[in-house]
Amino acid sequence: VWALEWLRPRQALTDGGFGNDSATAEAQLAIGANHYASREWQRQASAPSLLSYQMMYASRFANQGAGAAGKLAVAQIGAYAPCWTHNTRQPSHYYNAGTGAYSNEAGPHAWAMLGTRALSQTIPAAAVQYLKNLQQANGGWEWSPGWGTDTNTTALAIQALIAGGEATNSTAVVNALAYLKSAQNNDGGFPYDPTSPWGTDSDTNSTAYVIQAILAANQDPTSAAWQKNGNDPYKFLLSRQLSDGSFEWQSGTGSNQLATVQAIVALLGRTFPLRVASLNACPVYFFPLIAR
């Protein structure tokens, strides 16, 4: 609640968004994780709601690619959107049945899988296998070919595999969790890349994503298996909350909106997709109503 109250005044009075399309979807994930409907979320009674923003600009975001379409679907379903705008692409639009890929990049492919599941659609077995084939020798995934493995993409891939029916004790999931464990720092948190020459300090966003992966695999982030030097991921995450309710990315960096919304989802113990539901196309008359 404290973090959400920090977030509320950052919603734009003009369009109901939280910055750009991606930032708005991220905020919607946090709001949905709290079981709020985007229709209810507005800065003040006379201002546009979060639903208004997403209905007006959803197609612009989803047209960016499979990952954006997937993230939008998880966010919209999670925050109880009443319908799907008819000109907005769903993850299925990007699916290649011949290769099993929504995208040749693991990150967007994983988001598309999660969005497919959120929309109550079946994730093709070939898509699950495609993601498994992208797993690297160290157990992790890289967002894009050649980028090198990172904790964020790996945590997202774990959730996508499990959403696609992969067993939590499968070789792919076990090896991925082992990679995440190897990246854990003594403060209990996780860095983006444990081998990065630019720094390996723990950060809020990475730790939040890893918590979600641990939970998706039916494990306890506070258990001995996920403690290091007496610290666990939740303890680290809470240490990054500031007095105004917001979270900082790393110590001393100040309030960060993305870190705050991603921390909210993890602290609530939610994993992706947040919710599964079928959505019908929005009727034509719906747009003037939500634009008010």
PDB file of C-alpha atoms in Angstrom:
ATOM      1  CA  VAL A   1       0.000   0.000   0.000  1.00  0.00           C
ATOM      2  CA  TRP A   2       2.809   2.375   0.926  1.00  0.00           C
ATOM      3  CA  ALA A   3       4.554   1.856  -2.412  1.00  0.00           C
ATOM      4  CA  LEU A   4       1.281   2.162  -4.318  1.00  0.00           C
ATOM      5  CA  GLU A   5       0.544   5.482  -2.661  1.00  0.00           C
ATOM      6  CA  TRP A   6       3.920   6.718  -3.888  1.00  0.00           C
ATOM      7  CA  LEU A   7       2.999   5.548  -7.379  1.00  0.00           C
ATOM      8  CA  ARG A   8      -0.447   7.145  -7.571  1.00  0.00           C
ATOM      9  CA  PRO A   9       0.585  10.829  -7.961  1.00  0.00           C
ATOM     10  CA  ARG A  10       2.925   9.807 -10.773  1.00  0.00           C
ATOM     11  CA  GLN A  11      -0.014   8.974 -12.999  1.00  0.00           C
ATOM     12  CA  ALA A  12      -0.507  11.619 -15.674  1.00  0.00           C
ATOM     13  CA  LEU A  13      -3.608  13.774 -15.367  1.00  0.00           C
ATOM     14  CA  THR A  14      -3.739  14.197 -19.139  1.00  0.00           C
ATOM     15  CA  ASP A  15      -3.965  10.585 -20.338  1.00  0.00           C
ATOM     16  CA  GLY A  16      -3.909   8.259 -17.303  1.00  0.00           C
ATOM     17  CA  GLY A  17      -0.512   6.800 -18.175  1.00  0.00           C
ATOM     18  CA  PHE A  18       2.751   6.495 -16.268  1.00  0.00           C
ATOM     19  CA  GLY A  19       5.152   7.780 -18.885  1.00  0.00           C
ATOM     20  CA  ASN A  20       5.673   5.729 -22.018  1.00  0.00           C
ATOM     21  CA  ASP A  21       3.740   2.618 -23.061  1.00  0.00           C
ATOM     22  CA  SER A  22       6.153   0.153 -21.487  1.00  0.00           C
ATOM     23  CA  ALA A  23       6.299   2.056 -18.185  1.00  0.00           C
ATOM     24  CA  THR A  24       2.503   2.174 -18.106  1.00  0.00           C
ATOM     25  CA  ALA A  25       2.263  -1.585 -18.652  1.00  0.00           C
ATOM     26  CA  GLU A  26       4.762  -2.126 -15.826  1.00  0.00           C
ATOM     27  CA  ALA A  27       2.670   0.049 -13.500  1.00  0.00           C
ATOM     28  CA  GLN A  28      -0.440  -1.852 -14.554  1.00  0.00           C
ATOM     29  CA  LEU A  29       1.273  -5.124 -13.564  1.00  0.00           C
ATOM     30  CA  ALA A  30       1.846  -3.772 -10.054  1.00  0.00           C
ATOM     31  CA  ILE A  31      -1.696  -2.454  -9.789  1.00  0.00           C
ATOM     32  CA  GLY A  32      -3.136  -5.737 -11.033  1.00  0.00           C
ATOM     33  CA  ALA A  33      -0.939  -7.679  -8.626  1.00  0.00           C
ATOM     34  CA  ASN A  34      -2.782  -5.806  -5.878  1.00  0.00           C
ATOM     35  CA  HIS A  35      -6.113  -6.951  -7.391  1.00  0.00           C
ATOM     36  CA  TYR A  36      -7.056  -3.451  -8.482  1.00  0.00           C
ATOM     37  CA  ALA A  37      -8.863  -2.965 -11.772  1.00  0.00           C
ATOM     38  CA  SER A  38      -7.282  -0.471 -14.166  1.00  0.00           C
ATOM     39  CA  ARG A  39     -10.718   1.109 -14.610  1.00  0.00           C
ATOM     40  CA  GLU A  40     -10.587   2.130 -10.927  1.00  0.00           C
ATOM     41  CA  TRP A  41      -7.058   3.538 -11.020  1.00  0.00           C
ATOM     42  CA  GLN A  42      -7.023   7.272 -11.685  1.00  0.00           C
ATOM     43  CA  ARG A  43      -5.176  10.109 -10.049  1.00  0.00           C
ATOM     44  CA  GLN A  44      -8.354  12.030  -9.328  1.00  0.00           C
ATOM     45  CA  ALA A  45     -12.031  11.601 -10.111  1.00  0.00           C
ATOM     46  CA  SER A  46     -12.041  13.876 -13.158  1.00  0.00           C
ATOM     47  CA  ALA A  47      -8.857  12.452 -14.701  1.00  0.00           C
ATOM     48  CA  PRO A  48      -8.525   9.608 -17.250  1.00  0.00           C
ATOM     49  CA  SER A  49      -8.121   6.143 -15.766  1.00  0.00           C
ATOM     50  CA  LEU A  50      -5.330   3.674 -16.436  1.00  0.00           C
ATOM     51  CA  LEU A  51      -7.822   1.669 -18.484  1.00  0.00           C
ATOM     52  CA  SER A  52      -8.458   4.733 -20.631  1.00  0.00           C
ATOM     53  CA  TYR A  53      -4.768   5.000 -21.455  1.00  0.00           C
ATOM     54  CA  GLN A  54      -4.389   1.344 -22.316  1.00  0.00           C
ATOM     55  CA  MET A  55      -7.483   1.213 -24.473  1.00  0.00           C
ATOM     56  CA  MET A  56      -6.377   4.284 -26.410  1.00  0.00           C
ATOM     57  CA  TYR A  57      -2.752   3.254 -26.899  1.00  0.00           C
ATOM     58  CA  ALA A  58      -2.692  -0.542 -26.586  1.00  0.00           C
ATOM     59  CA  SER A  59      -2.326  -1.122 -30.309  1.00  0.00           C
ATOM     60  CA  ARG A  60       0.685   1.194 -30.469  1.00  0.00           C
ATOM     61  CA  PHE A  61       2.484  -0.815 -27.805  1.00  0.00           C
ATOM     62  CA  ALA A  62       1.499  -4.289 -29.006  1.00  0.00           C
ATOM     63  CA  ASN A  63       2.594  -3.454 -32.539  1.00  0.00           C
ATOM     64  CA  GLN A  64       6.180  -3.095 -31.301  1.00  0.00           C
ATOM     65  CA  GLY A  65       6.645  -6.857 -31.225  1.00  0.00           C
ATOM     66  CA  ALA A  66       5.891 -10.152 -29.540  1.00  0.00           C
ATOM     67  CA  GLY A  67       7.365  -9.147 -26.186  1.00  0.00           C
ATOM     68  CA  ALA A  68       5.307  -5.964 -25.950  1.00  0.00           C
ATOM     69  CA  ALA A  69       2.141  -7.815 -26.976  1.00  0.00           C
ATOM     70  CA  GLY A  70       2.805 -10.432 -24.326  1.00  0.00           C
ATOM     71  CA  LYS A  71       3.529  -7.945 -21.561  1.00  0.00           C
ATOM     72  CA  LEU A  72       0.414  -5.964 -22.487  1.00  0.00           C
ATOM     73  CA  ALA A  73      -1.739  -9.097 -22.324  1.00  0.00           C
ATOM     74  CA  VAL A  74      -0.406 -10.026 -18.869  1.00  0.00           C
ATOM     75  CA  ALA A  75      -0.973  -6.451 -17.675  1.00  0.00           C
ATOM     76  CA  GLN A  76      -4.456  -6.081 -19.162  1.00  0.00           C
ATOM     77  CA  ILE A  77      -5.747  -9.406 -17.883  1.00  0.00           C
ATOM     78  CA  GLY A  78      -4.047  -8.904 -14.516  1.00  0.00           C
ATOM     79  CA  ALA A  79      -5.806  -5.566 -14.020  1.00  0.00           C
ATOM     80  CA  TYR A  80      -9.230  -6.860 -15.134  1.00  0.00           C
ATOM     81  CA  ALA A  81      -9.534  -5.179 -18.518  1.00  0.00           C
ATOM     82  CA  PRO A  82     -13.121  -5.708 -19.748  1.00  0.00           C
ATOM     83  CA  CYS A  83     -12.240  -6.340 -23.409  1.00  0.00           C
ATOM     84  CA  TRP A  84      -9.454  -6.366 -25.995  1.00  0.00           C
ATOM     85  CA  THR A  85      -9.263  -3.579 -28.538  1.00  0.00           C
ATOM     86  CA  HIS A  86      -9.932  -5.014 -31.980  1.00  0.00           C
ATOM     87  CA  ASN A  87      -6.873  -3.443 -33.647  1.00  0.00           C
ATOM     88  CA  THR A  88      -4.400  -4.561 -30.958  1.00  0.00           C
ATOM     89  CA  ARG A  89      -2.178  -7.498 -31.824  1.00  0.00           C
ATOM     90  CA  GLN A  90      -2.111 -10.464 -29.478  1.00  0.00           C
ATOM     91  CA  PRO A  91       1.022 -12.621 -29.047  1.00  0.00           C
ATOM     92  CA  SER A  92      -0.470 -15.200 -31.431  1.00  0.00           C
ATOM     93  CA  HIS A  93      -0.056 -12.663 -34.250  1.00  0.00           C
ATOM     94  CA  TYR A  94       3.715 -13.096 -33.967  1.00  0.00           C
ATOM     95  CA  TYR A  95       3.798 -16.877 -33.645  1.00  0.00           C
ATOM     96  CA  ASN A  96       5.590 -18.884 -36.325  1.00  0.00           C
ATOM     97  CA  ALA A  97       4.220 -22.424 -36.283  1.00  0.00           C
ATOM     98  CA  GLY A  98       7.080 -23.601 -38.481  1.00  0.00           C
ATOM     99  CA  THR A  99       9.773 -22.678 -35.957  1.00  0.00           C
ATOM    100  CA  GLY A 100       7.804 -22.547 -32.703  1.00  0.00           C
ATOM    101  CA  ALA A 101       8.975 -18.986 -32.137  1.00  0.00           C
ATOM    102  CA  TYR A 102       7.094 -15.858 -31.199  1.00  0.00           C
ATOM    103  CA  SER A 103      10.465 -14.118 -31.438  1.00  0.00           C
ATOM    104  CA  ASN A 104      14.042 -15.256 -31.991  1.00  0.00           C
ATOM    105  CA  GLU A 105      14.938 -13.414 -28.787  1.00  0.00           C
ATOM    106  CA  ALA A 106      14.391 -15.309 -25.540  1.00  0.00           C
ATOM    107  CA  GLY A 107      13.044 -12.343 -23.569  1.00  0.00           C
ATOM    108  CA  PRO A 108      10.289 -11.309 -25.980  1.00  0.00           C
ATOM    109  CA  HIS A 109       9.514 -14.980 -26.684  1.00  0.00           C
ATOM    110  CA  ALA A 110       9.022 -15.625 -22.951  1.00  0.00           C
ATOM    111  CA  TRP A 111       6.767 -12.573 -22.565  1.00  0.00           C
ATOM    112  CA  ALA A 112       4.704 -13.733 -25.539  1.00  0.00           C
ATOM    113  CA  MET A 113       4.273 -17.156 -23.942  1.00  0.00           C
ATOM    114  CA  LEU A 114       3.111 -15.550 -20.701  1.00  0.00           C
ATOM    115  CA  GLY A 115       0.715 -13.280 -22.583  1.00  0.00           C
ATOM    116  CA  THR A 116      -0.699 -16.249 -24.482  1.00  0.00           C
ATOM    117  CA  ARG A 117      -1.417 -18.032 -21.219  1.00  0.00           C
ATOM    118  CA  ALA A 118      -2.894 -14.876 -19.657  1.00  0.00           C
ATOM    119  CA  LEU A 119      -5.374 -14.715 -22.538  1.00  0.00           C
ATOM    120  CA  SER A 120      -6.447 -18.276 -21.718  1.00  0.00           C
ATOM    121  CA  GLN A 121      -4.903 -19.574 -24.922  1.00  0.00           C
ATOM    122  CA  THR A 122      -2.766 -22.689 -25.214  1.00  0.00           C
ATOM    123  CA  ILE A 123       0.974 -22.172 -25.389  1.00  0.00           C
ATOM    124  CA  PRO A 124       2.133 -24.438 -28.230  1.00  0.00           C
ATOM    125  CA  ALA A 125       4.465 -27.261 -27.204  1.00  0.00           C
ATOM    126  CA  ALA A 126       6.819 -26.096 -29.944  1.00  0.00           C
ATOM    127  CA  ALA A 127       7.056 -22.679 -28.285  1.00  0.00           C
ATOM    128  CA  VAL A 128       8.026 -24.300 -24.985  1.00  0.00           C
ATOM    129  CA  GLN A 129      10.686 -26.348 -26.756  1.00  0.00           C
ATOM    130  CA  TYR A 130      11.946 -23.294 -28.625  1.00  0.00           C
ATOM    131  CA  LEU A 131      12.555 -21.506 -25.332  1.00  0.00           C
ATOM    132  CA  LYS A 132      14.265 -24.569 -23.873  1.00  0.00           C
ATOM    133  CA  ASN A 133      16.537 -24.695 -26.905  1.00  0.00           C
ATOM    134  CA  LEU A 134      17.668 -21.130 -26.172  1.00  0.00           C
ATOM    135  CA  GLN A 135      18.914 -22.067 -22.696  1.00  0.00           C
ATOM    136  CA  GLN A 136      22.670 -21.605 -22.393  1.00  0.00           C
ATOM    137  CA  ALA A 137      25.206 -24.083 -21.011  1.00  0.00           C
ATOM    138  CA  ASN A 138      25.314 -22.336 -17.615  1.00  0.00           C
ATOM    139  CA  GLY A 139      21.545 -22.784 -17.166  1.00  0.00           C
ATOM    140  CA  GLY A 140      20.622 -19.186 -17.889  1.00  0.00           C
ATOM    141  CA  TRP A 141      19.050 -17.341 -20.788  1.00  0.00           C
ATOM    142  CA  GLU A 142      20.175 -14.231 -22.625  1.00  0.00           C
ATOM    143  CA  TRP A 143      17.620 -11.644 -23.705  1.00  0.00           C
ATOM    144  CA  SER A 144      18.953 -11.512 -27.240  1.00  0.00           C
ATOM    145  CA  PRO A 145      21.500 -13.723 -29.033  1.00  0.00           C
ATOM    146  CA  GLY A 146      25.045 -12.774 -28.058  1.00  0.00           C
ATOM    147  CA  TRP A 147      24.113 -10.615 -25.089  1.00  0.00           C
ATOM    148  CA  GLY A 148      25.148 -13.154 -22.453  1.00  0.00           C
ATOM    149  CA  THR A 149      22.986 -14.711 -19.773  1.00  0.00           C
ATOM    150  CA  ASP A 150      21.320 -12.592 -17.107  1.00  0.00           C
ATOM    151  CA  THR A 151      19.110 -13.169 -14.093  1.00  0.00           C
ATOM    152  CA  ASN A 152      16.150 -11.174 -15.428  1.00  0.00           C
ATOM    153  CA  THR A 153      15.679 -13.091 -18.659  1.00  0.00           C
ATOM    154  CA  THR A 154      16.312 -16.373 -16.839  1.00  0.00           C
ATOM    155  CA  ALA A 155      13.663 -15.601 -14.210  1.00  0.00           C
ATOM    156  CA  LEU A 156      11.207 -14.655 -16.947  1.00  0.00           C
ATOM    157  CA  ALA A 157      11.988 -17.838 -18.894  1.00  0.00           C
ATOM    158  CA  ILE A 158      11.356 -20.001 -15.820  1.00  0.00           C
ATOM    159  CA  GLN A 159       7.909 -18.470 -15.381  1.00  0.00           C
ATOM    160  CA  ALA A 160       7.148 -18.866 -19.088  1.00  0.00           C
ATOM    161  CA  LEU A 161       8.191 -22.529 -19.134  1.00  0.00           C
ATOM    162  CA  ILE A 162       6.078 -23.326 -16.097  1.00  0.00           C
ATOM    163  CA  ALA A 163       3.137 -21.419 -17.596  1.00  0.00           C
ATOM    164  CA  GLY A 164       3.599 -23.624 -20.654  1.00  0.00           C
ATOM    165  CA  GLY A 165       3.324 -26.813 -18.612  1.00  0.00           C
ATOM    166  CA  GLU A 166       6.982 -27.533 -17.889  1.00  0.00           C
ATOM    167  CA  ALA A 167       7.436 -29.434 -14.621  1.00  0.00           C
ATOM    168  CA  THR A 168       9.190 -27.559 -11.828  1.00  0.00           C
ATOM    169  CA  ASN A 169      11.622 -30.456 -11.438  1.00  0.00           C
ATOM    170  CA  SER A 170      12.514 -30.633 -15.128  1.00  0.00           C
ATOM    171  CA  THR A 171      16.163 -30.378 -16.128  1.00  0.00           C
ATOM    172  CA  ALA A 172      15.605 -26.970 -17.735  1.00  0.00           C
ATOM    173  CA  VAL A 173      14.016 -25.455 -14.626  1.00  0.00           C
ATOM    174  CA  VAL A 174      16.437 -27.068 -12.179  1.00  0.00           C
ATOM    175  CA  ASN A 175      19.448 -25.854 -14.157  1.00  0.00           C
ATOM    176  CA  ALA A 176      17.951 -22.378 -14.453  1.00  0.00           C
ATOM    177  CA  LEU A 177      17.389 -22.156 -10.709  1.00  0.00           C
ATOM    178  CA  ALA A 178      20.972 -23.324 -10.145  1.00  0.00           C
ATOM    179  CA  TYR A 179      22.174 -20.486 -12.369  1.00  0.00           C
ATOM    180  CA  LEU A 180      20.140 -17.991 -10.340  1.00  0.00           C
ATOM    181  CA  LYS A 181      21.465 -19.388  -7.076  1.00  0.00           C
ATOM    182  CA  SER A 182      25.035 -19.034  -8.329  1.00  0.00           C
ATOM    183  CA  ALA A 183      24.342 -15.342  -8.952  1.00  0.00           C
ATOM    184  CA  GLN A 184      23.128 -14.572  -5.416  1.00  0.00           C
ATOM    185  CA  ASN A 185      25.201 -12.076  -3.431  1.00  0.00           C
ATOM    186  CA  ASN A 186      25.968 -12.118   0.277  1.00  0.00           C
ATOM    187  CA  ASP A 187      23.251  -9.490   0.912  1.00  0.00           C
ATOM    188  CA  GLY A 188      20.647 -11.996  -0.312  1.00  0.00           C
ATOM    189  CA  GLY A 189      19.939 -10.047  -3.477  1.00  0.00           C
ATOM    190  CA  PHE A 190      20.774 -10.595  -7.125  1.00  0.00           C
ATOM    191  CA  PRO A 191      22.567  -8.597  -9.816  1.00  0.00           C
ATOM    192  CA  TYR A 192      21.496  -8.366 -13.442  1.00  0.00           C
ATOM    193  CA  ASP A 193      24.635 -10.146 -14.644  1.00  0.00           C
ATOM    194  CA  PRO A 194      26.876 -11.891 -12.081  1.00  0.00           C
ATOM    195  CA  THR A 195      29.828 -11.696 -14.476  1.00  0.00           C
ATOM    196  CA  SER A 196      29.418  -8.111 -15.637  1.00  0.00           C
ATOM    197  CA  PRO A 197      32.633  -6.043 -15.732  1.00  0.00           C
ATOM    198  CA  TRP A 198      30.490  -2.977 -14.974  1.00  0.00           C
ATOM    199  CA  GLY A 199      29.387  -4.186 -11.562  1.00  0.00           C
ATOM    200  CA  THR A 200      27.736  -7.109  -9.843  1.00  0.00           C
ATOM    201  CA  ASP A 201      25.976  -5.407  -6.937  1.00  0.00           C
ATOM    202  CA  SER A 202      22.462  -6.583  -6.152  1.00  0.00           C
ATOM    203  CA  ASP A 203      19.600  -4.503  -7.493  1.00  0.00           C
ATOM    204  CA  THR A 204      15.890  -4.311  -6.769  1.00  0.00           C
ATOM    205  CA  ASN A 205      14.613  -5.193 -10.230  1.00  0.00           C
ATOM    206  CA  SER A 206      16.722  -8.324 -10.623  1.00  0.00           C
ATOM    207  CA  THR A 207      15.955  -9.526  -7.112  1.00  0.00           C
ATOM    208  CA  ALA A 208      12.230  -8.997  -7.646  1.00  0.00           C
ATOM    209  CA  TYR A 209      12.259 -11.055 -10.844  1.00  0.00           C
ATOM    210  CA  VAL A 210      14.240 -13.851  -9.197  1.00  0.00           C
ATOM    211  CA  ILE A 211      11.738 -13.974  -6.327  1.00  0.00           C
ATOM    212  CA  GLN A 212       8.962 -14.489  -8.866  1.00  0.00           C
ATOM    213  CA  ALA A 213      10.885 -17.345 -10.505  1.00  0.00           C
ATOM    214  CA  ILE A 214      11.506 -19.010  -7.152  1.00  0.00           C
ATOM    215  CA  LEU A 215       7.816 -18.769  -6.291  1.00  0.00           C
ATOM    216  CA  ALA A 216       6.770 -20.054  -9.715  1.00  0.00           C
ATOM    217  CA  ALA A 217       8.942 -23.123  -9.076  1.00  0.00           C
ATOM    218  CA  ASN A 218       7.042 -23.708  -5.799  1.00  0.00           C
ATOM    219  CA  GLN A 219      10.018 -22.818  -3.630  1.00  0.00           C
ATOM    220  CA  ASP A 220      10.269 -20.450  -0.676  1.00  0.00           C
ATOM    221  CA  PRO A 221      12.543 -17.400  -1.135  1.00  0.00           C
ATOM    222  CA  THR A 222      13.035 -17.248   2.645  1.00  0.00           C
ATOM    223  CA  SER A 223      14.133 -20.882   2.950  1.00  0.00           C
ATOM    224  CA  ALA A 224      17.690 -21.922   3.738  1.00  0.00           C
ATOM    225  CA  ALA A 225      18.186 -22.833   0.088  1.00  0.00           C
ATOM    226  CA  TRP A 226      17.788 -19.188  -0.875  1.00  0.00           C
ATOM    227  CA  GLN A 227      19.676 -17.614   1.999  1.00  0.00           C
ATOM    228  CA  LYS A 228      23.235 -16.390   1.811  1.00  0.00           C
ATOM    229  CA  ASN A 229      25.228 -14.987   4.696  1.00  0.00           C
ATOM    230  CA  GLY A 230      21.984 -15.056   6.703  1.00  0.00           C
ATOM    231  CA  ASN A 231      20.163 -12.889   4.168  1.00  0.00           C
ATOM    232  CA  ASP A 232      17.336 -13.800   1.786  1.00  0.00           C
ATOM    233  CA  PRO A 233      15.917 -12.057  -1.314  1.00  0.00           C
ATOM    234  CA  TYR A 234      12.955 -10.548   0.529  1.00  0.00           C
ATOM    235  CA  LYS A 235      15.244  -9.058   3.158  1.00  0.00           C
ATOM    236  CA  PHE A 236      17.323  -7.404   0.470  1.00  0.00           C
ATOM    237  CA  LEU A 237      14.278  -6.112  -1.355  1.00  0.00           C
ATOM    238  CA  LEU A 238      12.835  -4.505   1.760  1.00  0.00           C
ATOM    239  CA  SER A 239      16.185  -2.880   2.485  1.00  0.00           C
ATOM    240  CA  ARG A 240      15.838  -0.879  -0.725  1.00  0.00           C
ATOM    241  CA  GLN A 241      12.528   0.760   0.231  1.00  0.00           C
ATOM    242  CA  LEU A 242      12.830   4.457   1.044  1.00  0.00           C
ATOM    243  CA  SER A 243      10.950   6.461   3.651  1.00  0.00           C
ATOM    244  CA  ASP A 244       8.421   7.741   1.098  1.00  0.00           C
ATOM    245  CA  GLY A 245       7.413   4.186   0.130  1.00  0.00           C
ATOM    246  CA  SER A 246       9.303   4.032  -3.151  1.00  0.00           C
ATOM    247  CA  PHE A 247      12.156   1.665  -3.960  1.00  0.00           C
ATOM    248  CA  GLU A 248      15.580   2.496  -5.285  1.00  0.00           C
ATOM    249  CA  TRP A 249      17.357   0.406  -7.906  1.00  0.00           C
ATOM    250  CA  GLN A 250      20.564   0.219  -5.878  1.00  0.00           C
ATOM    251  CA  SER A 251      21.640   1.842  -2.644  1.00  0.00           C
ATOM    252  CA  GLY A 252      22.003   5.596  -2.986  1.00  0.00           C
ATOM    253  CA  THR A 253      20.380   5.880  -6.423  1.00  0.00           C
ATOM    254  CA  GLY A 254      17.102   7.380  -5.199  1.00  0.00           C
ATOM    255  CA  SER A 255      13.465   6.655  -6.003  1.00  0.00           C
ATOM    256  CA  ASN A 256      12.936   4.626  -9.152  1.00  0.00           C
ATOM    257  CA  GLN A 257       9.507   3.977 -10.658  1.00  0.00           C
ATOM    258  CA  LEU A 258      10.425   0.737 -12.427  1.00  0.00           C
ATOM    259  CA  ALA A 259      12.132  -0.649  -9.345  1.00  0.00           C
ATOM    260  CA  THR A 260       9.089   0.273  -7.263  1.00  0.00           C
ATOM    261  CA  VAL A 261       6.484  -1.394  -9.461  1.00  0.00           C
ATOM    262  CA  GLN A 262       8.549  -4.545  -9.944  1.00  0.00           C
ATOM    263  CA  ALA A 263       9.224  -4.799  -6.206  1.00  0.00           C
ATOM    264  CA  ILE A 264       5.483  -4.549  -5.510  1.00  0.00           C
ATOM    265  CA  VAL A 265       4.695  -7.625  -7.614  1.00  0.00           C
ATOM    266  CA  ALA A 266       7.394  -9.705  -5.935  1.00  0.00           C
ATOM    267  CA  LEU A 267       6.571  -8.612  -2.385  1.00  0.00           C
ATOM    268  CA  LEU A 268       2.960  -9.603  -2.966  1.00  0.00           C
ATOM    269  CA  GLY A 269       4.160 -13.089  -3.893  1.00  0.00           C
ATOM    270  CA  ARG A 270       2.660 -12.910  -7.382  1.00  0.00           C
ATOM    271  CA  THR A 271       4.057 -14.599 -10.473  1.00  0.00           C
ATOM    272  CA  PHE A 272       3.321 -14.159 -14.171  1.00  0.00           C
ATOM    273  CA  PRO A 273       0.766 -14.438 -15.563  1.00  0.00           C
ATOM    274  CA  LEU A 274      -1.090 -12.715 -12.743  1.00  0.00           C
ATOM    275  CA  ARG A 275      -4.448 -13.986 -13.952  1.00  0.00           C
ATOM    276  CA  VAL A 276      -5.889 -16.074 -16.786  1.00  0.00           C
ATOM    277  CA  ALA A 277      -9.069 -15.040 -18.614  1.00  0.00           C
ATOM    278  CA  SER A 278     -10.591 -14.859 -22.071  1.00  0.00           C
ATOM    279  CA  LEU A 279     -11.285 -11.415 -23.509  1.00  0.00           C
ATOM    280  CA  ASN A 280     -13.763 -10.549 -26.215  1.00  0.00           C
ATOM    281  CA  ALA A 281     -13.150  -7.711 -28.650  1.00  0.00           C
ATOM    282  CA  CYS A 282     -14.280  -4.311 -27.388  1.00  0.00           C
ATOM    283  CA  PRO A 283     -17.552  -3.073 -28.918  1.00  0.00           C
ATOM    284  CA  VAL A 284     -17.314   0.112 -30.956  1.00  0.00           C
ATOM    285  CA  TYR A 285     -19.334   2.121 -28.446  1.00  0.00           C
ATOM    286  CA  PHE A 286     -16.814   1.309 -25.697  1.00  0.00           C
ATOM    287  CA  PHE A 287     -14.172   3.806 -26.804  1.00  0.00           C
ATOM    288  CA  PRO A 288     -16.090   7.036 -26.191  1.00  0.00           C
ATOM    289  CA  LEU A 289     -16.978   5.737 -22.749  1.00  0.00           C
ATOM    290  CA  ILE A 290     -13.438   5.013 -21.618  1.00  0.00           C
ATOM    291  CA  ALA A 291     -12.088   8.194 -23.196  1.00  0.00           C
ATOM    292  CA  ARG A 292     -14.084  10.363 -20.817  1.00  0.00           C
TER     293      ARG A 292
END
